Short mmCIF file of C-alpha atoms in Angstrom, two decimals:
data_model
loop_
_atom_site.label_atom_id
_atom_site.label_comp_id
_atom_site.label_asym_id
_atom_site.label_seq_id
_atom_site.Cartn_x
_atom_site.Cartn_y
_atom_site.Cartn_z
CA LEU E 1 23.46 58.65 62.57
CA PHE E 2 24.91 55.33 61.49
CA ARG E 3 27.74 54.52 59.12
CA SER E 4 26.30 52.16 56.59
CA PRO E 5 28.18 49.21 55.14
CA ARG E 6 27.73 51.20 51.92
CA ALA E 7 30.87 53.22 52.71
CA LEU E 8 32.82 49.97 52.56
CA ALA E 9 30.89 48.96 49.48
CA LEU E 10 31.82 52.19 47.72
CA ALA E 11 35.49 51.52 48.35
CA ALA E 12 35.13 48.01 46.97
CA LEU E 13 33.08 49.16 43.98
CA ALA E 14 35.44 52.06 43.29
CA SER E 15 38.24 49.60 42.71
CA LEU E 16 36.18 46.99 40.92
CA ALA E 17 36.82 47.85 37.32
CA THR E 18 40.55 48.09 37.09
CA VAL E 19 40.77 45.59 34.25
CA SER E 20 40.93 47.06 30.77
CA ALA E 21 37.59 47.31 28.99
CA CYS E 22 38.74 48.70 25.65
CA SER E 23 38.15 47.62 22.11
CA SER E 24 40.97 47.80 19.58
CA ALA E 25 39.28 50.36 17.29
CA ALA E 26 40.76 53.85 16.89
CA PRO E 27 40.01 56.07 18.68
CA ARG E 28 40.03 53.68 21.59
CA THR E 29 36.63 53.14 23.15
CA ILE E 30 35.56 51.03 26.05
CA ASN E 31 34.01 47.67 25.31
CA PRO E 32 30.48 48.09 26.73
CA ASP E 33 29.95 44.34 27.13
CA SER E 34 33.18 43.94 29.06
CA ALA E 35 32.38 46.92 31.30
CA ALA E 36 28.85 45.58 31.93
CA HIS E 37 30.21 42.14 32.80
CA GLN E 38 32.74 43.58 35.26
CA ILE E 39 30.07 45.65 37.00
CA SER E 40 27.60 42.76 37.10
CA THR E 41 30.15 40.40 38.62
CA GLN E 42 31.13 42.88 41.31
CA LEU E 43 27.53 43.75 42.21
CA ALA E 44 26.67 40.06 42.56
CA ALA E 45 29.67 39.45 44.81
CA ARG E 46 29.14 42.57 46.93
CA TYR E 47 25.43 42.11 47.56
CA HIS E 48 25.26 38.29 47.42
CA LEU E 49 22.68 38.36 44.64
CA PRO E 50 22.49 36.69 41.25
CA ALA E 51 24.55 38.63 38.70
CA PRO E 52 22.24 41.36 37.37
CA HIS E 53 21.98 42.36 33.73
CA VAL E 54 23.95 45.57 33.27
CA SER E 55 23.80 47.81 30.22
CA CYS E 56 26.64 50.22 29.38
CA PRO E 57 26.81 52.65 26.45
CA ALA E 58 28.85 52.06 23.31
CA GLY E 59 31.24 54.61 21.84
CA VAL E 60 32.70 55.92 25.11
CA GLN E 61 36.24 57.08 24.32
CA ALA E 62 38.89 55.77 26.70
CA GLN E 63 40.09 59.10 28.07
CA PRO E 64 40.99 59.49 31.74
CA GLY E 65 38.37 61.56 33.56
CA ARG E 66 35.58 60.82 31.08
CA THR E 67 32.42 59.55 32.73
CA PHE E 68 29.66 57.22 31.60
CA GLU E 69 26.56 55.66 33.11
CA CYS E 70 25.48 52.05 33.14
CA THR E 71 22.06 50.83 34.21
CA THR E 72 20.96 47.73 36.06
CA SER E 73 18.39 46.45 38.50
CA LEU E 74 19.07 45.03 41.97
CA ALA E 75 16.31 42.90 43.51
CA GLY E 76 13.84 44.45 41.07
CA GLN E 77 14.89 48.05 41.81
CA PRO E 78 16.42 50.19 39.05
CA LEU E 79 19.94 51.41 39.72
CA ARG E 80 22.27 53.69 37.82
CA MET E 81 26.00 53.07 38.13
CA ASP E 82 28.31 56.06 37.59
CA ALA E 83 31.69 55.21 36.08
CA ARG E 84 34.83 57.32 35.59
CA LEU E 85 37.65 56.25 33.30
CA THR E 86 41.03 56.21 34.99
CA SER E 87 43.30 55.37 32.03
CA THR E 88 43.53 55.25 28.26
CA SER E 89 43.44 51.45 28.49
CA GLY E 90 39.80 51.61 29.61
CA ALA E 91 40.21 51.00 33.35
CA PHE E 92 37.46 52.67 35.34
CA THR E 93 36.00 53.11 38.80
CA VAL E 94 32.29 52.79 39.41
CA ALA E 95 29.83 53.48 42.21
CA PRO E 96 26.06 53.37 42.61
CA ALA E 97 24.41 56.73 41.90
CA VAL E 98 22.24 56.35 45.02
CA PRO E 99 22.69 54.44 48.27
CA VAL E 100 22.26 50.66 48.22
CA LEU E 101 21.54 49.26 51.67
CA VAL E 102 21.75 45.61 52.66
CA THR E 103 18.47 45.01 54.47
CA ALA E 104 19.90 42.52 57.00
CA SER E 105 22.73 44.92 57.89
CA VAL E 106 20.26 47.74 58.51
CA ALA E 107 18.19 45.45 60.78
CA ASN E 108 21.33 44.40 62.70
CA GLN E 109 22.45 48.00 63.23
CA LEU E 110 18.98 48.99 64.38
CA SER E 111 18.79 46.00 66.77
CA THR E 112 22.07 47.04 68.36
CA GLU E 113 21.18 50.72 68.73
CA ILE E 114 17.62 50.16 69.97
CA GLY E 115 18.91 47.52 72.38
CA GLN E 116 21.52 49.90 73.75
CA ARG E 117 18.98 52.69 74.19
CA SER E 118 16.35 50.49 75.82
CA GLY E 119 18.62 48.21 77.83
CA ALA E 120 16.75 45.20 76.46
CA LEU E 121 17.30 42.79 73.60
CA ALA E 122 15.68 44.28 70.50
CA THR E 123 14.72 42.24 67.47
CA VAL E 124 14.35 44.26 64.27
CA THR E 125 13.02 43.06 60.95
CA CYS E 126 13.02 45.03 57.75
CA PRO E 127 10.67 43.49 55.19
CA GLY E 128 11.33 43.65 51.50
CA PRO E 129 14.15 42.69 49.20
CA PRO E 130 17.64 41.75 50.41
CA VAL E 131 18.95 45.14 49.27
CA LEU E 132 17.24 48.50 49.12
CA VAL E 133 18.05 51.12 46.50
CA VAL E 134 17.07 54.28 48.38
CA GLU E 135 17.36 57.94 47.43
CA VAL E 136 18.86 60.28 50.03
CA HIS E 137 16.17 61.67 52.38
CA HIS E 138 13.74 58.85 51.58
CA SER E 139 12.43 56.60 54.31
CA PHE E 140 11.32 53.02 54.76
CA THR E 141 9.79 51.18 57.71
CA CYS E 142 11.10 48.30 59.78
CA SER E 143 9.59 46.67 62.88
CA ALA E 144 11.20 46.44 66.33
CA SER E 145 10.19 44.03 69.09
CA LEU E 146 11.25 44.45 72.70
CA PRO E 147 10.46 41.89 75.43
CA GLY E 148 6.91 42.20 76.76
CA GLU E 149 5.86 44.85 74.22
CA PRO E 150 3.98 44.70 70.95
CA PRO E 151 6.09 45.39 67.84
CA ARG E 152 6.77 49.03 67.05
CA ALA E 153 7.42 50.76 63.75
CA VAL E 154 10.92 52.04 63.07
CA THR E 155 11.11 54.76 60.42
CA VAL E 156 14.53 54.67 58.77
CA THR E 157 15.67 57.68 56.74
CA VAL E 158 18.75 57.73 54.52
CA VAL E 159 20.63 60.93 55.33
CA ASP E 160 23.51 61.03 52.84
CA ASP E 161 24.85 59.54 49.64
CA ARG E 162 27.09 57.14 51.58
CA GLY E 163 23.99 55.35 52.88
CA ASP E 164 24.21 56.60 56.47
CA PHE E 165 20.80 56.66 58.08
CA GLY E 166 18.87 57.90 61.07
CA PHE E 167 15.79 56.32 62.61
CA GLU E 168 12.79 57.02 64.76
CA LEU E 169 11.27 54.33 66.96
CA ALA E 170 7.51 54.72 67.45
CA ALA E 171 6.37 55.14 71.04
CA ALA E 172 5.19 52.07 72.89
CA SER E 173 1.43 51.73 72.83
#
């Protein structure tokens, strides 16, 4: 089981929307465009991607504890962002509803672990987009190369909502 960089990402995303996102109308409601912009900016910075379009609902009253959902897409994959208001001024915390894994980080972690287990330098590649939006218990496949062997499949399975994952390296042929 590996601790994904997602745990760090959740901490960063949880603190991302501390700026007020309220309109001046009574009762106070969040400004959906401001909330969407804040989330978009933070997602772009966190995942090193172009700022995605984010859509947040209108009419959300600025009451601490109230929740709302925004939607976006990362590298062509739909993603729901869950937000919780933390003040009457419209400050909120937000986190992805499902794990978001940085593909290069997954490959690096797998290279390290497979290398330690095999005692040889392992090269792992995970094809696809730069980030993966993956439901818990879903799997994807990477490829591992060890010196003198043909590449082998590595089945990676997300095991929890923090983005921790396990893997299975196919037997050498």
